Amino acid sequence: MNWKDWAGYYAVASYDTNHDQEYFAYRHAAGLMDATPLFKYEVKGPDSLNLLSRIMAKDIGKLRLGRVTYCCWCDDDGKILDDGTVARLGMDHFRVTAAEPFLHWFLQNARTLNVTIEDITAKFGILALQGPLSREILVHAAGGEVATLRFFRLIETRIDGRNVTITRTGYTGDLGYEIWCGNSDAIAVYDALIESGKNYQIMPAGLAALDVARIEAGFIMNGVDYFSANHCLIDSQKSTPYELGLGWSVNLERDCFIGQKALQAEKETGSSWQFVGLEYDWEAFEEIFARFDLPPQTHSGAWRTAVPVYGRSGKQVGQATSGAWSPTLKKNLALASLRNDDYSKGDALFIEVTAEYERKRCPVRVSDPMFFNPERKRGK
Amino acid sequence: MKTASKPNSSTYDAIVIGGGHNGLVCAAYLAKAGKKVLAVEKRPVLGGAAVSEETVPGFTFSTFSYVVSLFRPQIIRQLDLVKHGLQIIPMETTYNPIPGDAGLVRWADGGRTRNEIARFSKKDASLYSEFGLSMGRLSRFTKNVIDTPAPEPASLNPKELFKLLKMGKLFKDFDADMRYLNVKLMTMSAVDFLEEWFESEPLLPSMAGSGIIGTFLGIRSPGTAYVLLHHYMGEIDGAFRAWGFSKGGTGQISLACARAAVSFGAEIITDAAVERVKIRNGRAVGVVLENGGEINARTVISGLDPNRTFLKLVGEDELPASFVGQIKRYKNRGSSGKVNLALSRVPNFEDGRPGLQHLKGDITIAPSIDYVERAYDEAKYGEFSRRPFLNIVIPSLSDPSVAPPGKHVLSAFVQYAPYNIREGAGKWPEKREAFGDAVIDTIEEYAPDIRDCIIDKQVLSPWDIEKMTGLTEGNIFQGELSLEQLAFLRPVAEWSRYRSPINGLWMCASGTHPGGGVMGAPGELAAKTMLKEGGV
Amino acid sequence: MSFDVVVIGGGVNALTAAAYLAKAGRGVAVVCPDDEIGGLCSRHEFYPGYYSPGILSDTSMFRKWIVDELDLRGHGLVKSTSSKTVAFGKDQQIVFSESTDKTTDEIARVSEPDAESYRAMKAFYQKIGGPISQFLNSVPADIVDPETTDLWSLFKRGFQLRRLGKKDMLEVLRLAPMTVYDWLDEWFENNGLKAALALPAVTEGYSAPWSPGTNANLLIREVTRGPRVQGDGLALVEALESAARSNGVQFEPGIVDSIEPGRGVRLEDGDFMEAKTIMAAYGPKKVFLEMIDARLLSHKFEQRISKFRTRGLTSQLLLAVESYGPGVESSASRSGSRQSDKISPGPGNLNSGLPEMALIAEDLDGIEKAFDPVKYKEVTRRPCLDVYIPSEIHDDLAPIGKTVISVLVHYTPYALRGGWTPEAREELSGNVIDVLDEKIPGIKERVIGKELLTPGDIEQRYGLSGGQLYEGEHALDQLLVRPAPECSQYKTPFEGLFLCSGGSFPGGGLTGAPGALAAKLVMQE
């Protein structure tokens, strides 16, 4: 078993010495992961919507009851602080997830608002049940209404007699659910899910497998593919939602929200960076290693030490921030930021590859970062 | 290390008065540059306030200075101090005990620390790492200030103006947020500054406490915020942690410096107190020892505090009256004492925490802002604090060499213990016992079995510190670290560059820029300045 | 209703700014409820027939250049030649008057060496006063985000300071961050003298004599101080109001509900006053956190304004006193040396023998000890007092022959442990009256009515955030960048909105400087 630090908690990276089986569970059966260390906030009160509308780049006013949305939030300069989900449980009742602690941010922005914000990180457990068979397992555990739960919707129900909130969301880019339960109920719910899944080859799964899955799905990660503006040492380390391919989640035409002016300006004048997926040219990759008489060597899991990306002239045009060999697609993938001044659509690109201690450049093809996007993810 | 008490020669290029760590660093740099150097120490042990002594058989106390804060890494590299025995063991935790509670421990692990803080305030927990980051960014500027002689703002010399501009440019290169933060940090009180970020106790007083160490100020006194930066400087030094223990006690730093100095050809004598600086035609030409011996040198460098250097060793008659006035106004104001304990076992803090890991760093007794402020209020009117702010370390948990197996040494830095008590400083010997009891009573509130653990104790009031080390009023920094006594005003205006009004007499210790602490920076900068300006 | 400029607030800075702008030909309206004209120098009846003179009265730092530029003398302003402040120490009194010679003689009665030092200190302030008052009387340089003009102005200031000579320049740099305690200790030996000099300066912030940086407050006071205005604060605002009116300023009695930057001001009764330029003479917290739609503020700016420190530590005790006239021998009139310079008859002088102004603080430690309990939210047992007896010069504040005493009480916590219950109020008032009665015997039994304004009450009545009398604590960082980098030069992040209260450079008090400097900036733009 491999452990990893996650926000001050021990979290499982992989239950075995190697994460392969867990990855395949995510993609072919179901993996059950403990996502409790995710930061969770509960926002209640008459002004909850006003608060979230002010903070989030997305118009939360449009979020209907019983739905969940993915969104990001920015500082005054439109630089991204974090990304996460907002779930609407009632007219004046929301839950927010975040990768980093933001209680102070929520509180600071609530000065004139009639709203309560509670850090419920330690109060609730989150179990992520992800994979093509997760629906069957959950129907078995929680009953039939889960069967009709649509993508990014939530229901409140019971598992093993305990109250849970189930959202059809996840970080694997596959069919999947996240189950919120009271902290003290978490172990019972976990056991119930394992019990329900035993005929479906459910597996406890960890973060290492998740990391591969999320790269295939093109999901960015705070602290890897971008850095929270509050944690950057210099301005150039900051990013904006547009630069990260999250422009679709920004709603400019509405009441004031934090970063609005800067984002408006960026939308008008254009962004400095763009976020892309990169697929290695496999033959060229093979060739690089073949020169040393070696078979192509890929990482065993996801990597997150950034490497430079070059243009044809040899000039660095950006960096790949994380990547993985996709066992499903049989491709070597990376997520990358490219500088718009130096890269235009169609330009040839090369990524740095180290073969036998030597740095080489391997041609890559630009692609939609959502490399793997099965129908079942959002389908009925 | 063995040292003689008589010099081999009667004439040197330079004599360093005082074998404190700054004096030894200075001597080592000068010797390394090929100068014939003699360092003279009055006590039998080297180190000044950075000494280790086996006060109780088998127990090595770091008698005065007990942690290594910002010892400059370039000194370790340039003087090859590791070869000469220096080993620094990082301190990883800060523990604030609370009676009947698990207290607050801040660990090297950010997430773990956040969870600890969240017990007291989730808001504070969510801001903690952001605060560290801002401070880390800011310390880039401060590092530059520490590692160069202070610029002279009143100078019309183009070189000085250029230096100022450079400093200004460095300041300007920061973004506006950092500049604003810097203005606040330099002038605000530790509590006011921290309250812009945090709300909970004991986090606030624990952090603010570092702002008052060694000063005669309270945590609510303006000008105490900037010391907070020191805690964040370690990281930009490339070191893992800013604070640590020197293996074998703080004295080992001094000894490593001494060995380095000797390896470069310097000579060191102990048990040799300097009575006065020999001055001929307004120029320092050597020293006269208390035993009557005279040693000549082209340059005399004082590692003693400004008051002692000028008013005792030089004498008012030799100095311009205005300078004497400045030195007399220079504030020393010892404010702290020290209690060293030899323990039969580790006291039980009854915090329900497993193991001793959380006791390996520093243990700060500062349960609330009011507690620390009240301790200060008592001191203002000439009393020692009945419930003092304590900074406790148990170095034997990290370095077993300082105590017999299974036994421990505990060192408690105590604030406040004003040198000038109401009854007069001379009455300290009569109050010493009561002072020690107040400290142990305080510890007892957190570790109820402390009295059962004590094998022996050493209680040091500022009066004792003065008597033993010669530090005027027992001020551990050779002068208050208040804004008007820092940088180009340290020790006094127009004499902030290690020189003095007496030709050939220089200063090299904490009474000069950048000030006190086991940093070594004044010694290094003084030596480098002298070598550059042909002072030796 | 449409104007070029709407000034909100009616205090010294508001009236100054309005007068300047109107004089320059702008159409100016001042929005302020009638009874709040005068701001901190506005009166209210606190006991039937007895009126408060407002909360600030010391006009000695009102800038002379403003008097000249607005021709305030033409509007009735008279420089006082005879005003005095009696400093009560332990078994001693020193009368401070407009003449340094006289004051020095007074000091000589308690300490000959201190009299010499006082003269020397005055000379020192005189010497360094030039460049420092220039600094205090111009728009501050933006040191946080300097533009070329700021750098140039910084350089110029530095150069002016350097022209004092190396020694004096370094001395100025040394003394600003010092404690008042250490600074005065370097000069004087007499405790009462030190306390009298220190009290007004150290009580401008969350500070006491032992607090570093307080000496900057003292320095600023000393170099900007001049003769007081005859009739003090009340007379000053009358002259300013007259100057404003005669230049065509319109006064609009109304309460501001909200500011819409660039457009105008909405009043509580729903009226909207259009103006491209709005000058806010309220403190920055009130302006940005109460009068502007929160959604318009950037997160960072809102945080900075929220963190601007405005902890009020002063309460005011207003006393209605039965005839304290001839026949009652005050300790002030007992003092022999004062026979020759009796309080000269002002318009309402009752010649009761009471001083117009008095400071009661025995020594620096006494001030410090009055501060200590406040840190723990407790009532001070022996407060230090800054006393103003306005009925000595204004005959319309009290019935004929009766006296009004306004006492600023240092220190008083904003929030008291256990709350400001009637008992707590009685306790503090009692402590104040006891101290007062020691120095001015007979007061105690003549008090017929009183009103205590705690910092919270002061906040309510005068619109001062936190009840802080200077619209924001005077501390080094809040002087260098006041109140926040985005608005340290009167401009704000909002086009057309300017600040002109004591919450802006060079700070609070009856100086007129923020109002005048902000108005000049608006005229330039």
PDB file of C-alpha atoms in Angstrom, chain A residues 98 184 205 258 294:
ATOM      1  CA  ALA A  98     -12.291  23.165  -3.194  1.00  0.00           C
ATOM      2  CA  SER A 184     -19.269   8.999  11.549  1.00  0.00           C
ATOM      3  CA  ALA A 205      -8.895   2.571  -5.470  1.00  0.00           C
ATOM      4  CA  ILE A 258     -14.565  39.175  -8.349  1.00  0.00           C
ATOM      5  CA  LEU A 294      15.861   0.392 -25.996  1.00  0.00           C
TER       6      LEU A 294
END
